[in-house]
mmCIF file of C-alpha atoms in Angstrom:
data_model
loop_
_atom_site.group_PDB
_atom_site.id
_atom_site.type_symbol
_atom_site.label_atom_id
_atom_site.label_comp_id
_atom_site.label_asym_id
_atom_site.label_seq_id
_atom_site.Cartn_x
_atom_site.Cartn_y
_atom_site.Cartn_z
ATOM 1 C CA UNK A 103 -25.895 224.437 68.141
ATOM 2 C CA UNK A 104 -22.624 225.887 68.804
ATOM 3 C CA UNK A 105 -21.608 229.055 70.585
ATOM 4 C CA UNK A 106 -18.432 229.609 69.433
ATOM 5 C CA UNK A 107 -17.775 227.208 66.226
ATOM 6 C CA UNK A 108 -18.052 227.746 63.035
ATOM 7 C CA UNK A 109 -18.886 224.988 61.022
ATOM 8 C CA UNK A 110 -18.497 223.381 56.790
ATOM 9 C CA UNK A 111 -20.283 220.817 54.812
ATOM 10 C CA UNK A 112 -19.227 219.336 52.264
ATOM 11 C CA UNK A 113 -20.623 216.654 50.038
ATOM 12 C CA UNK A 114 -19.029 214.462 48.750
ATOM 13 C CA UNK A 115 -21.120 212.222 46.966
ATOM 14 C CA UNK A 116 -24.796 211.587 47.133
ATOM 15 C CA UNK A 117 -27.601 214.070 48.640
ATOM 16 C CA UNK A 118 -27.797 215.602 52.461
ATOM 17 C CA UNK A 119 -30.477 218.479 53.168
ATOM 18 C CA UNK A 120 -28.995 221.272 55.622
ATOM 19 C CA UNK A 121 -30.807 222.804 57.828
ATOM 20 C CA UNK A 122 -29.969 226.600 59.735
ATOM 21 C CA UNK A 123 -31.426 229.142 61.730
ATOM 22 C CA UNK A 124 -30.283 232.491 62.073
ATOM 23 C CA UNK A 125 -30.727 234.123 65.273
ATOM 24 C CA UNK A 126 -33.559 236.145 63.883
ATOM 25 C CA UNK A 127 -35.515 232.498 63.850
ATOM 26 C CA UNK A 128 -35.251 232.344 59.936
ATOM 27 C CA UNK A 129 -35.158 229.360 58.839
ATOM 28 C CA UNK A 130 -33.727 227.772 55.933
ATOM 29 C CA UNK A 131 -32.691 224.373 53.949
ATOM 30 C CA UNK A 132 -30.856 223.015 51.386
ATOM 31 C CA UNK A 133 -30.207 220.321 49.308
ATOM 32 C CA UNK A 134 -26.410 219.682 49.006
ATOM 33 C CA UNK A 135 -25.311 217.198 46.167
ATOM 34 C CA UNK A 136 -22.337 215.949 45.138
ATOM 35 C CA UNK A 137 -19.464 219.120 45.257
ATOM 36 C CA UNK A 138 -21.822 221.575 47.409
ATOM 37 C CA UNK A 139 -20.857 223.418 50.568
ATOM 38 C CA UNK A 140 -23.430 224.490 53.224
ATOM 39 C CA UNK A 141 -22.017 226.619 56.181
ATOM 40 C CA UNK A 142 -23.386 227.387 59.319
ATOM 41 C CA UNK A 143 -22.679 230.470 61.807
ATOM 42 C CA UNK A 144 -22.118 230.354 65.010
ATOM 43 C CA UNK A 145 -24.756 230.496 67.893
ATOM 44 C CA UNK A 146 -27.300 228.694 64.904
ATOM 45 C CA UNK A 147 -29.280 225.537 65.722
ATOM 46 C CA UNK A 148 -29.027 223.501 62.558
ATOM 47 C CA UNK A 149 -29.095 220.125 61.625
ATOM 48 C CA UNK A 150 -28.531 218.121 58.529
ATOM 49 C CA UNK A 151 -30.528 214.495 57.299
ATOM 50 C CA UNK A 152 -29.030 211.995 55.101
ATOM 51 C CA UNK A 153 -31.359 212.138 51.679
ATOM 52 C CA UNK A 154 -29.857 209.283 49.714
ATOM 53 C CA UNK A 155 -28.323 205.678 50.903
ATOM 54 C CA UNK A 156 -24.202 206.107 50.289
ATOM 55 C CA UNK A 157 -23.922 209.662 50.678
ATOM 56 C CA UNK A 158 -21.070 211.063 52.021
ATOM 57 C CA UNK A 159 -20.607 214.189 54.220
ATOM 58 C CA UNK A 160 -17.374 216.078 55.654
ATOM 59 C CA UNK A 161 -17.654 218.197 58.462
ATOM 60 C CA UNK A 162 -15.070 221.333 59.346
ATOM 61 C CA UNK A 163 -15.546 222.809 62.289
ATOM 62 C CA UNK A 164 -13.646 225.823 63.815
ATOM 63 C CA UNK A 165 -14.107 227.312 67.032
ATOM 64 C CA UNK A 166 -11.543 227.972 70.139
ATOM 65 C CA UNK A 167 -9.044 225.862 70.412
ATOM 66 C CA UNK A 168 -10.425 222.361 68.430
ATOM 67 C CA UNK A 169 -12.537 221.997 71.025
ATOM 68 C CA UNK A 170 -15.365 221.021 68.550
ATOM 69 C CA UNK A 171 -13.082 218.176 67.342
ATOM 70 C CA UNK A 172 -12.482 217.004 70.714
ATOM 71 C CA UNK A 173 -16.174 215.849 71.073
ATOM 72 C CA UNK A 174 -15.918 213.602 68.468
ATOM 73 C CA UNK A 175 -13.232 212.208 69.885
ATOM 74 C CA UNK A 176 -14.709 211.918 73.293
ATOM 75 C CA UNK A 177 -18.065 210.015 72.615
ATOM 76 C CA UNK A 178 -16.132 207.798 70.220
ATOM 77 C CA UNK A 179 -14.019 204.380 70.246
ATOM 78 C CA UNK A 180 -10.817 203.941 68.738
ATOM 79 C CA UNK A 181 -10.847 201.656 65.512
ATOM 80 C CA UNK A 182 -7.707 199.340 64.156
ATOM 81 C CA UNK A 183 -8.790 199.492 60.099
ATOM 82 C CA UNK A 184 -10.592 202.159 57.763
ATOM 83 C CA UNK A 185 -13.563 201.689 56.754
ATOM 84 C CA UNK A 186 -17.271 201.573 58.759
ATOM 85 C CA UNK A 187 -17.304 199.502 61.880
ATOM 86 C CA UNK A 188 -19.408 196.165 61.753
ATOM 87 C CA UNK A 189 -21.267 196.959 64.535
ATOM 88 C CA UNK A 190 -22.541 200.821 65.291
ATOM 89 C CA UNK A 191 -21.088 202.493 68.801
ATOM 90 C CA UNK A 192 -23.255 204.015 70.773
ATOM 91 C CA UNK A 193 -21.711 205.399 73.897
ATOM 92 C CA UNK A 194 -23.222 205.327 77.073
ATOM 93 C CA UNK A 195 -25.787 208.052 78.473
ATOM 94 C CA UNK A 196 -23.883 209.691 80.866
ATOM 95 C CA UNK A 197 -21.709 210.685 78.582
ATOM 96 C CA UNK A 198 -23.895 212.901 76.156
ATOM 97 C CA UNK A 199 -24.581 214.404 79.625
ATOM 98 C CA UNK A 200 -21.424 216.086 80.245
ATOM 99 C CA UNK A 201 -19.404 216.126 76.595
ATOM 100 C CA UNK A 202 -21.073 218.267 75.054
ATOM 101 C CA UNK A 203 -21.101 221.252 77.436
ATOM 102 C CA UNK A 204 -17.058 220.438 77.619
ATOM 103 C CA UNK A 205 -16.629 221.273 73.641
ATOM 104 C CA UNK A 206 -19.280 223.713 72.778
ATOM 105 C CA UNK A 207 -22.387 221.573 71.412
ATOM 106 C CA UNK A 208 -25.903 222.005 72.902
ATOM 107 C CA UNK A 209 -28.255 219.440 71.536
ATOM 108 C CA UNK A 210 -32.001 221.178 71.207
ATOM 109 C CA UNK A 211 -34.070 217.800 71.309
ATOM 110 C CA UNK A 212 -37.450 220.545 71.448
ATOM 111 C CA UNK A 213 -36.363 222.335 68.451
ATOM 112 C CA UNK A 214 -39.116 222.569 65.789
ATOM 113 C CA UNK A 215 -38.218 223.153 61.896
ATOM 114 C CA UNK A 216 -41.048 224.697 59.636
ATOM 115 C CA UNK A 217 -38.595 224.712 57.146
#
């Protein structure tokens, strides 16, 4: 969830199932193929799960000042070549401690979809 960012799906090819809750506590989902969009307020837990093996998502965030982008860049490593990385980065634990307050993400590990 995000306080203050806004944020964009987009699918570029294969299948990934959105999911949002509006401050109310509706909840929704949807199944976004190949040329959908799914947005998602502000201040709305939501996730998003990988339906089909090569699918491809781009996320657009905007909030104050990039700071959304910033995370990213934070709990990553830099790479020399394009492409995915032979071996999967996973940074350490201290860090998901204290990035994510810094740039606006709150992780709700408790947070149960009905949806």
């Amino acid at each position: 969830m995000h306080a203050d960012t806004y944020e964009v799906f987009f699918v570029t090819d294969g299948a990934v199932r959105l999911y949002v809750e509006e401050p109310d506590g509706t909840q929704h989902t949807k199944l976004l193929t190949s040329g959908d969009f799914g947005f998602v307020p502000k201040n709305c837990p939501h996730a998003y799960r990988i339906e089909r093996n090569g699918s491809r998502i781009v996320g657009v965030a905007s909030g104050p000042s990039g700071t959304f982008e910033r995370f990213f860049e934070n709990l990553g490593t830099p790479t020399e070549s394009l492409g995915l990385p032979q071996e999967p980065y996973v940074p350490e634990p201290q860090k998901f401690g204290t990035v994510p307050q810094q740039y606006d993400v709150r992780f709700l590990p408790q947070h149960q979809w009905k949806v």
